[in-house]
XYZ file of N, CA and C in Angstrom:
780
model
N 9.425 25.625 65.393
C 8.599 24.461 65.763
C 7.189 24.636 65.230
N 6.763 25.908 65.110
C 5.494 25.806 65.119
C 5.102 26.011 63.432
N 6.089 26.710 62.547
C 6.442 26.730 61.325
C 6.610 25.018 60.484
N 6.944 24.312 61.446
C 7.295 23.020 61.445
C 5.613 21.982 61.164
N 5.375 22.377 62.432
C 3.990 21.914 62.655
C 2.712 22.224 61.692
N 2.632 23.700 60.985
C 1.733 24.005 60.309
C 1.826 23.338 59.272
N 3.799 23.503 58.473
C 3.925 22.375 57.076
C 3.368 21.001 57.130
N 3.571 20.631 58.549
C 2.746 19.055 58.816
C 1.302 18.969 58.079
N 0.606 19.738 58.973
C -0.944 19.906 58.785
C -1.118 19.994 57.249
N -0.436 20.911 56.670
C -0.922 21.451 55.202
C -0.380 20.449 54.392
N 0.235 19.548 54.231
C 0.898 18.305 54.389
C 0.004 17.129 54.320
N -0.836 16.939 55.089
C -1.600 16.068 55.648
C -3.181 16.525 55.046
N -3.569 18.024 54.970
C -4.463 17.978 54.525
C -4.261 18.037 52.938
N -3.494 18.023 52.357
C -3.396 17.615 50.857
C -3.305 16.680 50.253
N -2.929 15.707 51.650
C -2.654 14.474 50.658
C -4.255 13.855 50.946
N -4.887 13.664 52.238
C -6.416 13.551 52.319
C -7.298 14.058 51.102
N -6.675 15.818 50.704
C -7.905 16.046 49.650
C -7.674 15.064 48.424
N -6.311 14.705 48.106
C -6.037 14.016 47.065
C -6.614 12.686 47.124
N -6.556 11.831 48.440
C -7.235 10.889 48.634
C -8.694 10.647 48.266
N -9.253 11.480 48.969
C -10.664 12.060 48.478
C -11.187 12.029 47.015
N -9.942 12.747 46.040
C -10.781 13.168 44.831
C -10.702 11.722 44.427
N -9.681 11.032 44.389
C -9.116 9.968 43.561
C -10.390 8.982 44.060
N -10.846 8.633 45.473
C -11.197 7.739 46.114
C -12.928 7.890 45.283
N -13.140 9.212 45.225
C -14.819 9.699 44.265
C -14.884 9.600 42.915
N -13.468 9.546 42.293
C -13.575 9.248 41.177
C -14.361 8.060 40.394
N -15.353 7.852 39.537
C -15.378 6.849 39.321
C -14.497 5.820 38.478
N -14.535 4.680 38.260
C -14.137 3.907 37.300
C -14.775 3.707 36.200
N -13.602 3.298 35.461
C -14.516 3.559 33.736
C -15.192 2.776 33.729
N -15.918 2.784 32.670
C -16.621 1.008 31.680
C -16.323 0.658 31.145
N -16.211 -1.029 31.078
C -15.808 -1.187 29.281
C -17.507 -1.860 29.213
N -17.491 -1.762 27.624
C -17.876 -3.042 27.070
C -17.039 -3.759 25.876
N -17.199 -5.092 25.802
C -17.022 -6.191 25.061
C -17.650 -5.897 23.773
N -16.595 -5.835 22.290
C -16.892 -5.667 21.333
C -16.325 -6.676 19.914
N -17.106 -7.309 19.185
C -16.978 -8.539 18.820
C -16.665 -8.054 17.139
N -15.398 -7.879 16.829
C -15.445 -7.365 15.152
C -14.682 -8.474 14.790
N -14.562 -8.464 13.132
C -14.233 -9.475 12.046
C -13.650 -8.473 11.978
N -12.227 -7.969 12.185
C -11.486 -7.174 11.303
C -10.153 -7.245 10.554
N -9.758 -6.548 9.774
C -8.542 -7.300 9.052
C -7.599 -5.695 8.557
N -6.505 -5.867 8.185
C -5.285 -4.358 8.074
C -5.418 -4.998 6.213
N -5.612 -3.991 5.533
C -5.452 -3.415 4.376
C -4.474 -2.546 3.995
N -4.017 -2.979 2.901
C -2.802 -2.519 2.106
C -2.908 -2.444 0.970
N -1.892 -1.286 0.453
C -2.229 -1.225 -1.283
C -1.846 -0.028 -2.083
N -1.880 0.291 -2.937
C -1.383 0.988 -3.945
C -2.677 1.520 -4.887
N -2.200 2.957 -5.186
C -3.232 3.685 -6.319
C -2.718 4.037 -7.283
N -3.257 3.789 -8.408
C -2.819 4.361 -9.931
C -3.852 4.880 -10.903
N -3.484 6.156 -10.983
C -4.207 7.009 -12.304
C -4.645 6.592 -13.348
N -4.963 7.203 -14.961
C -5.109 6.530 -15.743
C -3.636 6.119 -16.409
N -2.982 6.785 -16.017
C -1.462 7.018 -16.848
C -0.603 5.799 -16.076
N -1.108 5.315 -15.009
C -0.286 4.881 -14.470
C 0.676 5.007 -13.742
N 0.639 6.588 -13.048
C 1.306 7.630 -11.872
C 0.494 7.138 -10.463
N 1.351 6.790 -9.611
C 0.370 6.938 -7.989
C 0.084 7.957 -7.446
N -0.973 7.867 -6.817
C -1.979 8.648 -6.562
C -1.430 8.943 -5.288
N -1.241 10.612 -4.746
C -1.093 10.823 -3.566
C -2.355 11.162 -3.209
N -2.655 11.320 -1.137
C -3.440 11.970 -0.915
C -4.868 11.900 -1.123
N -5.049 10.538 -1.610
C -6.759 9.856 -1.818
C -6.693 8.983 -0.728
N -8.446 9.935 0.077
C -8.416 9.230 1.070
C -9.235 8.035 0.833
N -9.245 7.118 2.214
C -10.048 6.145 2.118
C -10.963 5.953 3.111
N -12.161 5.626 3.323
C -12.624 5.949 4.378
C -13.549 4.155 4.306
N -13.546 3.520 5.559
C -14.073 2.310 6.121
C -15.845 2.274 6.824
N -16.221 1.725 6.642
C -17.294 1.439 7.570
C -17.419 0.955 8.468
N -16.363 0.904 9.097
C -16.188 0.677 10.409
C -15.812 2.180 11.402
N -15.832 1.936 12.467
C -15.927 3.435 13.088
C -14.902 2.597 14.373
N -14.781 4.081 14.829
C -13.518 4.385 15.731
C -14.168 3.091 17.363
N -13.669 2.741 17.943
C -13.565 2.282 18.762
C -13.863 3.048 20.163
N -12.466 4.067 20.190
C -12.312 5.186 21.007
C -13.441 5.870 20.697
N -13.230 6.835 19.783
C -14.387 7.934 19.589
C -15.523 7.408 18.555
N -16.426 7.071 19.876
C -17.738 6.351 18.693
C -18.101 7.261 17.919
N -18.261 7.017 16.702
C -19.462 8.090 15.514
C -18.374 7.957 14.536
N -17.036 8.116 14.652
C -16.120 8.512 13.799
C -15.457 7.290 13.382
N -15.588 7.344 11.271
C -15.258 6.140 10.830
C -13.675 6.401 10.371
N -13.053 5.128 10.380
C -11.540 4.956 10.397
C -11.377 5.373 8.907
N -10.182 5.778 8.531
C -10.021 5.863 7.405
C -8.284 6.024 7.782
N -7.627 6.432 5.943
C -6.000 6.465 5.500
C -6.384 6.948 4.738
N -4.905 8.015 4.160
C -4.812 8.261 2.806
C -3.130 7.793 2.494
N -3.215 7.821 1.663
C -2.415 7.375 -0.021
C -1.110 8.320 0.516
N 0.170 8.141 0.418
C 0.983 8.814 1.177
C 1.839 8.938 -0.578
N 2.838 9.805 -0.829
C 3.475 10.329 -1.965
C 4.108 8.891 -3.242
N 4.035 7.894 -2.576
C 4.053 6.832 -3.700
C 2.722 6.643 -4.365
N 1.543 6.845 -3.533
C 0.372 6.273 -3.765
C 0.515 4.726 -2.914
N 1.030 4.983 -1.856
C 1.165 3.355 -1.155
C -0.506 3.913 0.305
N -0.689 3.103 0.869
C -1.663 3.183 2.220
C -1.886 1.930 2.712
N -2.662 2.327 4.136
C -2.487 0.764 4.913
C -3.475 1.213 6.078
N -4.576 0.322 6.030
C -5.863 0.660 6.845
C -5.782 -0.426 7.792
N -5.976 0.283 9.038
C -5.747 -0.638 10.159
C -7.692 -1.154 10.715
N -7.521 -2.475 11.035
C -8.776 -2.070 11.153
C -9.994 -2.382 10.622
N -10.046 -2.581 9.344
C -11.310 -2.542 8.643
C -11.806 -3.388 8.654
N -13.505 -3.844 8.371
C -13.953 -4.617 8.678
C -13.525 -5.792 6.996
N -14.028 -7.546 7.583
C -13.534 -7.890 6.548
C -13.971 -8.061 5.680
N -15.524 -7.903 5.586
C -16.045 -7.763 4.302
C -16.615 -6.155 4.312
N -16.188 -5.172 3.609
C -16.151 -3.482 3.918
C -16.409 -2.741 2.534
N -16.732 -1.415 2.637
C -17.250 -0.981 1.878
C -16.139 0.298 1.435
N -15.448 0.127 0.810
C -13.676 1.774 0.846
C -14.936 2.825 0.651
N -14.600 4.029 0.880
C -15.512 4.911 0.366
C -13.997 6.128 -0.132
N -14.193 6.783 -1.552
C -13.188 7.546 -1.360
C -13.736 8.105 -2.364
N -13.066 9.935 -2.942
C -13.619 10.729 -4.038
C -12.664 11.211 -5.037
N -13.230 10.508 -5.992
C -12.329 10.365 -7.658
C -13.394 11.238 -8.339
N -13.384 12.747 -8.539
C -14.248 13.165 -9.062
C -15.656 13.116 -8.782
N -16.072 12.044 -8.582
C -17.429 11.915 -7.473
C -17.019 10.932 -5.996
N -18.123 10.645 -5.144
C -17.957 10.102 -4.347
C -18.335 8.332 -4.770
N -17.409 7.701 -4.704
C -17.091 6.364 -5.241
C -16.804 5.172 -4.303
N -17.279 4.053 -4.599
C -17.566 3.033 -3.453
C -16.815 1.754 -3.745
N -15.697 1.161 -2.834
C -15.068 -0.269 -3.256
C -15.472 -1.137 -2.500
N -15.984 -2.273 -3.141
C -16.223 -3.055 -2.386
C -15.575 -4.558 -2.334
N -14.928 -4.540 -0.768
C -13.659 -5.693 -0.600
C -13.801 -6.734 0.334
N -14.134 -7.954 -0.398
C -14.562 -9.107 -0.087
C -13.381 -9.556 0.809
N -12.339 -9.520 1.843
C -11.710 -9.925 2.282
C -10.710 -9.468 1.997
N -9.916 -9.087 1.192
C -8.764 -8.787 0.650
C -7.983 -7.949 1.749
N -6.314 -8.315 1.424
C -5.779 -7.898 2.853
C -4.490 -6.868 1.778
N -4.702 -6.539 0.218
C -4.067 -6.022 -0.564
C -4.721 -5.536 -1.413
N -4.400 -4.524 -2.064
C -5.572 -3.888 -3.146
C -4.423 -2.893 -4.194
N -4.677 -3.508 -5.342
C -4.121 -2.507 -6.421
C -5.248 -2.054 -7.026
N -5.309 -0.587 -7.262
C -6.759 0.339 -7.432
C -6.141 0.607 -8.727
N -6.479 0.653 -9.573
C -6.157 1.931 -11.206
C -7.663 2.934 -11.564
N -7.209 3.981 -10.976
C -8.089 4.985 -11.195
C -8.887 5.353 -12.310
N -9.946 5.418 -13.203
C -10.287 5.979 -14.453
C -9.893 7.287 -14.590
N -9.698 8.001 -15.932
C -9.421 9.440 -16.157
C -10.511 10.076 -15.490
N -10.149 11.712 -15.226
C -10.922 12.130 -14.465
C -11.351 12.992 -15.503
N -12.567 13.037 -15.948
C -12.969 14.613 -16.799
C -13.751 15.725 -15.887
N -12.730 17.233 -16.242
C -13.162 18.342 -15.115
C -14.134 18.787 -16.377
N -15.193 18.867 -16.473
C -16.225 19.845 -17.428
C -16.413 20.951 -17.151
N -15.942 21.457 -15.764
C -15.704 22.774 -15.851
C -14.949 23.432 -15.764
N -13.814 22.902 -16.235
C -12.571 23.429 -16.467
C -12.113 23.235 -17.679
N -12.856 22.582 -18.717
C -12.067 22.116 -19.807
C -12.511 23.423 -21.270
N -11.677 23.373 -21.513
C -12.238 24.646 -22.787
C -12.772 23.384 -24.116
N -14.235 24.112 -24.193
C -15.185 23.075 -25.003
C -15.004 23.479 -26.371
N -14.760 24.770 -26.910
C -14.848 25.315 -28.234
C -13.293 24.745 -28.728
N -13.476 24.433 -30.132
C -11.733 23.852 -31.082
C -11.450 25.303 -31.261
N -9.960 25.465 -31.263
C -9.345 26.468 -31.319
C -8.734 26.214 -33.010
N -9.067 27.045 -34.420
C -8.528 26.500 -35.345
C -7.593 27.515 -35.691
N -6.538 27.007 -36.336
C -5.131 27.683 -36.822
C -5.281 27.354 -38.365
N -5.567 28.680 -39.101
C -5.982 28.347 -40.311
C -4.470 28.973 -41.200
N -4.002 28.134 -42.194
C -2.572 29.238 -43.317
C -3.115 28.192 -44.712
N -2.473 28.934 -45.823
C -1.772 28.491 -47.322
C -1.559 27.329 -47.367
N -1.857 26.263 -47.868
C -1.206 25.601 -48.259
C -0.221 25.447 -49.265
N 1.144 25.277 -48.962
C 2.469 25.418 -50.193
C 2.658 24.163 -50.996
N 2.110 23.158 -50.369
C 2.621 21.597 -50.889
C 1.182 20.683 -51.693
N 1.436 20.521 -52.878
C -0.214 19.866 -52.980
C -0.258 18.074 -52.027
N -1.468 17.823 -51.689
C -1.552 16.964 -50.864
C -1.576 15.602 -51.786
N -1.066 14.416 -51.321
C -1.295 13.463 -52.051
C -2.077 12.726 -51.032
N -2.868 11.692 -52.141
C -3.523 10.726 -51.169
C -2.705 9.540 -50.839
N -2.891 9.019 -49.622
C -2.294 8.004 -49.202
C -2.392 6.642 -49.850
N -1.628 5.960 -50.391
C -2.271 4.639 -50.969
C -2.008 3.367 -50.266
N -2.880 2.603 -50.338
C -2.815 1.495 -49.355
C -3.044 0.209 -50.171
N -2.480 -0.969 -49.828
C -2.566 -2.502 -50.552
C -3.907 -3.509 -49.894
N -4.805 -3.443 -50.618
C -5.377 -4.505 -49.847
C -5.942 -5.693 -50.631
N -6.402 -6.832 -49.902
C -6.436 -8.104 -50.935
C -7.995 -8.158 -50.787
N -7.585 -8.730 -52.527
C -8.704 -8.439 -52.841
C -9.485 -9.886 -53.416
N -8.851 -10.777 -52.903
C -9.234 -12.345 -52.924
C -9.608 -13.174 -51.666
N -11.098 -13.001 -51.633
C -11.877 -13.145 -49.831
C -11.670 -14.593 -49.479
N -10.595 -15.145 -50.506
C -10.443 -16.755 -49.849
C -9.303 -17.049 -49.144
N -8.305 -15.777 -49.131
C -7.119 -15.697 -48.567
C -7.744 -14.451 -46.781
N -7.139 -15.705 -45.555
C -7.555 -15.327 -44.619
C -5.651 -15.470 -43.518
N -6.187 -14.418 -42.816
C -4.606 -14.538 -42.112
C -4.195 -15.965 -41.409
N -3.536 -16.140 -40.784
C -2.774 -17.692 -39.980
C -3.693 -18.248 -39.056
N -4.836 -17.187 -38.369
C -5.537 -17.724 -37.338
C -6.988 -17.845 -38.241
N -7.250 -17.492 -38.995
C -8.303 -17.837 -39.986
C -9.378 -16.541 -39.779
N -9.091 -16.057 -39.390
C -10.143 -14.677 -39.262
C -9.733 -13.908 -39.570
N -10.462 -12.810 -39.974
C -10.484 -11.310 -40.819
C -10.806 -10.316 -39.668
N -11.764 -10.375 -39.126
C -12.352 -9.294 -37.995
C -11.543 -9.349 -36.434
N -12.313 -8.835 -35.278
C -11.810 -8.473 -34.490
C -13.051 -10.071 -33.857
N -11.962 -10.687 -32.701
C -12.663 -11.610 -32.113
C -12.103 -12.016 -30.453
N -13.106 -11.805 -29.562
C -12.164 -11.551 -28.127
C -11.319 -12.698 -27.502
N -10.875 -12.770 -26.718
C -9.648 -13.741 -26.105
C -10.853 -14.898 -25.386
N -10.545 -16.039 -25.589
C -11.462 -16.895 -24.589
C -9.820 -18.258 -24.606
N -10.109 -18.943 -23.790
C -9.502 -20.122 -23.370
C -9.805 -21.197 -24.469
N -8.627 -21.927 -25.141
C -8.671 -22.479 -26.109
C -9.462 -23.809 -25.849
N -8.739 -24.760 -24.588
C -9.591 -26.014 -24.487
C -10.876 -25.657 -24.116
N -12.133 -25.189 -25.038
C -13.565 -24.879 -24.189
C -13.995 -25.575 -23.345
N -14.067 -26.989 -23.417
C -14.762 -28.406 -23.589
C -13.967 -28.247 -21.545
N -13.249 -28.185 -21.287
C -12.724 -28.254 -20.008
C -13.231 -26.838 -18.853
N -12.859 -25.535 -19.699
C -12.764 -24.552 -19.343
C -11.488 -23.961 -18.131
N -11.400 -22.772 -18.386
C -10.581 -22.133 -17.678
C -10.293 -22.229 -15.985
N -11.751 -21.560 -15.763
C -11.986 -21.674 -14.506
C -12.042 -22.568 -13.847
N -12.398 -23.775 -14.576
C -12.792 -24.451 -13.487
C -11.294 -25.602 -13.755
N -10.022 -25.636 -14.655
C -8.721 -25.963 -14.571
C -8.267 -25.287 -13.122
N -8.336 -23.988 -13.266
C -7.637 -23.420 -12.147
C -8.178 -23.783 -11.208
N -9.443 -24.221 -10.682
C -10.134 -24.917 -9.423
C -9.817 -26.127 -8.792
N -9.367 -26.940 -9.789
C -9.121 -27.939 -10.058
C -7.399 -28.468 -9.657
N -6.631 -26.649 -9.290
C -5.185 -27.377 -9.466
C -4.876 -26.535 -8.254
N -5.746 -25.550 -6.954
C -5.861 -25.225 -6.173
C -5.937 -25.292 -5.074
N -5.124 -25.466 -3.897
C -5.390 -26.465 -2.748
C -5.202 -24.971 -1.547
N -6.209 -24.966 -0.740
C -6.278 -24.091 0.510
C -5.300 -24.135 1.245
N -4.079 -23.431 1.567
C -2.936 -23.464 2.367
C -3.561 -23.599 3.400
N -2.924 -24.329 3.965
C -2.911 -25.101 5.498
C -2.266 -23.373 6.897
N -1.776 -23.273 6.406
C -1.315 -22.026 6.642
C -2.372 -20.812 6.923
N -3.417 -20.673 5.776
C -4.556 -19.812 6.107
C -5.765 -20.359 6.852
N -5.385 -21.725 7.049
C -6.556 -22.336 7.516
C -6.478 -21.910 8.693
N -5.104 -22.655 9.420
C -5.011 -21.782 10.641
C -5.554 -21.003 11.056
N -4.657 -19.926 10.270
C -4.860 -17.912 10.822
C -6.612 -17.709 10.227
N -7.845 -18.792 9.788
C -8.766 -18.205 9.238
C -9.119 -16.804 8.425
N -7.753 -17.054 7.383
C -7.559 -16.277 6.532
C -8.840 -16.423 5.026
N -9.631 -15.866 4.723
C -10.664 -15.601 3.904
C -10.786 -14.460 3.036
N -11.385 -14.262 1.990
C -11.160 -13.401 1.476
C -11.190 -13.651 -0.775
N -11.140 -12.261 -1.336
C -10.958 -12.566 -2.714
C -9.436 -12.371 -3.455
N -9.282 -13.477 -4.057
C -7.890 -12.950 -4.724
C -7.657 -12.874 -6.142
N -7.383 -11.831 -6.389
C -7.369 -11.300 -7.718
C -6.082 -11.509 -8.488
N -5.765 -12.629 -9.853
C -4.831 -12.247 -10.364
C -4.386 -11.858 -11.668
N -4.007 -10.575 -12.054
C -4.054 -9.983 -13.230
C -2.749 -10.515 -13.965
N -3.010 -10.787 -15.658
C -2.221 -11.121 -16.476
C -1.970 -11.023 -17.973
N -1.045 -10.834 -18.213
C -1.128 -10.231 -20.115
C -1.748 -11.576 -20.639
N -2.244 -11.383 -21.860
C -2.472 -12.748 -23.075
C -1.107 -12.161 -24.236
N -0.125 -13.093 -24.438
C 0.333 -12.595 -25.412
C -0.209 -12.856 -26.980
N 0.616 -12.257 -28.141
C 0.367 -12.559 -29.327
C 0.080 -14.328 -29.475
N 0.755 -14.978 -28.803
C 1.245 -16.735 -29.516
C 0.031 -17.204 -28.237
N -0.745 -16.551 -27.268
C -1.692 -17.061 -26.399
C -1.024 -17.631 -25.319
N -0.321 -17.545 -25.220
C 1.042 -17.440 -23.724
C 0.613 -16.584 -22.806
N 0.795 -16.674 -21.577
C 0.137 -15.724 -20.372
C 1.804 -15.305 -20.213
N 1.444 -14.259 -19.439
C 2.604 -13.213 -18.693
C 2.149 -12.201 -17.909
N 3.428 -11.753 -17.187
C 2.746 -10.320 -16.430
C 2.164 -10.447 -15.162
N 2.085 -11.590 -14.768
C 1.260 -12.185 -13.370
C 1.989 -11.014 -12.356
N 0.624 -10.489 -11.438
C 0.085 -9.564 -10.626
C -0.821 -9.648 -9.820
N -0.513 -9.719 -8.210
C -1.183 -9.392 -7.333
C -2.541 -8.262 -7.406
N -3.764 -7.999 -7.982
C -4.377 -6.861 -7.918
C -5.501 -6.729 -6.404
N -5.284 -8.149 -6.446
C -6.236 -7.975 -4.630
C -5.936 -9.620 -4.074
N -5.417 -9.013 -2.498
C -4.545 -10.927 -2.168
C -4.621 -10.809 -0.545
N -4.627 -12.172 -0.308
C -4.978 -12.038 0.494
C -3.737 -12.098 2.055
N -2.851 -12.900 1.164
C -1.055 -13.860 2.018
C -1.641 -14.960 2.686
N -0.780 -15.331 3.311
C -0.654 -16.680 4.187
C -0.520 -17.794 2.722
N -0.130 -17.544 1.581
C 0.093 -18.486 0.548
C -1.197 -18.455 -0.559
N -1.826 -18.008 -0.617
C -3.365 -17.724 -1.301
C -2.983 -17.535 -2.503
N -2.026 -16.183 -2.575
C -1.858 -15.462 -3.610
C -0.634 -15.975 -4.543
N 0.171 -16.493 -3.818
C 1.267 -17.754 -4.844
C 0.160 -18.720 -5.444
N -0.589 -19.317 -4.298
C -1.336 -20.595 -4.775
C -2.000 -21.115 -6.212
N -3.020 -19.287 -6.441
C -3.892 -18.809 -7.493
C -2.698 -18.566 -8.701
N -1.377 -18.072 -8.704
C -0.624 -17.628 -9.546
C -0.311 -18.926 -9.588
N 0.219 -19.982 -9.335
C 1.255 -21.522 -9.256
C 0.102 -21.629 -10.635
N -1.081 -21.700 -9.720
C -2.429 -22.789 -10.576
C -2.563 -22.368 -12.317
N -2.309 -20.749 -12.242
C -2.366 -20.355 -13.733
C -0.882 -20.679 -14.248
N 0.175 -20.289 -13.896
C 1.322 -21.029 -14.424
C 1.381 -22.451 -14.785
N 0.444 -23.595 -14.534
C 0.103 -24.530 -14.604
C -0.279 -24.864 -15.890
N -0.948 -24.179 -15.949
C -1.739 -24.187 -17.673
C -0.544 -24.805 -18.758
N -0.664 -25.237 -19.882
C 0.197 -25.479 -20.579
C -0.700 -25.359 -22.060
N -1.844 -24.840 -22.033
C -2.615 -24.974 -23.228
C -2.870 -23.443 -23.369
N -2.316 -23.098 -24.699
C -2.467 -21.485 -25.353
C -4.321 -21.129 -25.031
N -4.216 -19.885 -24.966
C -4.955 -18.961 -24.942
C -5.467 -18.718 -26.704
N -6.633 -18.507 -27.011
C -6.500 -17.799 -28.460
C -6.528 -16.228 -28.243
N -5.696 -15.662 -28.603
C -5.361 -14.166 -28.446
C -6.452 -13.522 -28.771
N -6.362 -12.381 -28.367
C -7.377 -11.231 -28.904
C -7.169 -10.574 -30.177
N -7.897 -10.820 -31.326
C -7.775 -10.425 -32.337
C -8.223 -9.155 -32.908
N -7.413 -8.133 -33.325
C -7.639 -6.912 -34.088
C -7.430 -6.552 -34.915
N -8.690 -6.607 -35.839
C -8.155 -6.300 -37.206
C -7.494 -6.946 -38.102
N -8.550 -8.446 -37.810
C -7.288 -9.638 -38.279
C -5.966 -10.059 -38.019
N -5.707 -8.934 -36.794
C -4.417 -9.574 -36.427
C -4.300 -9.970 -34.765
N -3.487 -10.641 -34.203
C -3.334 -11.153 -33.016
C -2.763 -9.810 -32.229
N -3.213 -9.413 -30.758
C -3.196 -8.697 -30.442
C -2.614 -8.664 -28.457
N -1.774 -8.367 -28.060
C -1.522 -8.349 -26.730
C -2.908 -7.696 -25.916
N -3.623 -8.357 -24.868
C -4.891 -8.267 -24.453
C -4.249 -8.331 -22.391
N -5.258 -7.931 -21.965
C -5.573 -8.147 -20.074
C -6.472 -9.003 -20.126
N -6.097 -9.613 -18.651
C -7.652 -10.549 -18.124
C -6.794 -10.964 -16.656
N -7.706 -11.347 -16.051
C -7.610 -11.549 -14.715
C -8.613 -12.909 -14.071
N -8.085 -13.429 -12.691
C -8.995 -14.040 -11.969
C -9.332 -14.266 -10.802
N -10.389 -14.222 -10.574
C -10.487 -13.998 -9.129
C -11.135 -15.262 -8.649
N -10.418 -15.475 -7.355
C -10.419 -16.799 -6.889
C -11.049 -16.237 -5.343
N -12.182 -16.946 -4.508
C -12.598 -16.578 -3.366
C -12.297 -17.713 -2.502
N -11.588 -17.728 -1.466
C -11.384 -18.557 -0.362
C -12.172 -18.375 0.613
N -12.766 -19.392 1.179
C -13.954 -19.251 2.289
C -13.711 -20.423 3.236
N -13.938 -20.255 4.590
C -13.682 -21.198 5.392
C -15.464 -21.717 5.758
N -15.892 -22.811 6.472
C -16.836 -23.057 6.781
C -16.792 -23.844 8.212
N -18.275 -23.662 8.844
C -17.905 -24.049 9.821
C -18.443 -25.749 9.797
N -18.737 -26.087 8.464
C -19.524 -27.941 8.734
C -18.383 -28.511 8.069
């Protein structure tokens, strides 16, 4: 009985102390915190065109939980990553040989292509020469060239001359502006942001190759691609060397909502 009685007590005074601590505890705080933020996605590529593992990325935005500390991802064995988080107009911070800064107007996708990296202190600077006999006498190479300056190739030029949009008088940019309509869809979700779309020029001034390099979804990034598929008027190619030449170019289209 009395073995009985003491378990009571000790019983009773434990659950009181427990009462106690819990009852002194305080309650947390919040505060109310007002961000523009948006999840980033995307892909890295070298100069070669290999993805990049293991490049981090780091945001200007900072942790929520642990104030001071800014959010970041890295690049997982495809070279794929995906930043939760970031603010929507943000600053990537990441280190390609130096410490290097992206700056992403909205974009909710990002294809990066890295420049070559030169190590200067690792690279052996002196030519290593391998000197022997020569057994074979050398001939010179002979080459045909014309020698009548009134004969010019099919596009009428001799030199090297860069890619521009054939109808000037209209222009490029402002066709594609022109055939562009804001999905109803992003209006909604107040989807904003830059969208980037990369594309070959071929030899005959034909586009190809259309590529997402920074997009935003909710229809943005079809929209900007529809508008250049639209085109029906050649490109004048990039010329090298008097001859027509497969060339890059891209465009970037910015969607902005307003509030008037």
């Amino acid at each position: 009985m009395k073995i009985s009685l003491v378990l009571f007590l000790l019983t009773c005074v434990t659950y009181i102390s427990q009462a106690q601590l819990i009852m002194g505890t305080p309650k947390p705080k919040y505060r109310t915190i007002k961000q523009d933020t948006i999840n980033i996605s995307g892909i890295v590529y070298d100069a070669y065109h290999h993805p990049v593992r293991g490049l981090r990325f780091t945001s200007k935005n900072k942790e929520l939980v642990f104030d001071g500390y800014y959010i970041y991802t890295t690049t997982d064995t495809a070279g794929k990553f995906k930043l939760y988080g970031a603010l929507a107009y943000d600053t990537l911070k990441y280190y390609w040989g130096k410490r290097t800064y992206l700056i992403n107007n909205g974009s909710r996708f990002l294809e990066i292509h890295l420049p070559p990296l030169i190590e200067d202190d690792y690279r052996i600077k002196d030519t290593i020469q391998m000197v022997a006999k020569r057994k074979t006498v050398k001939k010179p190479t002979t080459f045909k060239v014309v020698t009548n300056a009134e004969i010019y190739d099919w596009y009428g030029v001799t030199g090297d001359m860069p890619v521009k949009f054939a109808p000037a008088a209209k222009g490029f940019t402002e066709y594609i502006r022109s055939k562009i309509t804001y999905p109803e869809k992003a209006i909604v979700n107040n989807i904003e942001g830059d969208v980037e779309i990369g594309f070959n020029i071929e030899k005959d001034g034909s586009l190809s190759n259309f590529k997402i390099l920074r997009g935003i979804g909710y229809g943005c990034d079809e929209e900007v691609i529809n508008a250049i598929k639209s085109n029906n008027h050649p490109w004048v190619p990039y010329i090298l060397n008097g001859r027509p030449s497969v060339s890059e170019s891209s465009v970037t289209i910015n969607f902005k909502l307003t509030d008037k």
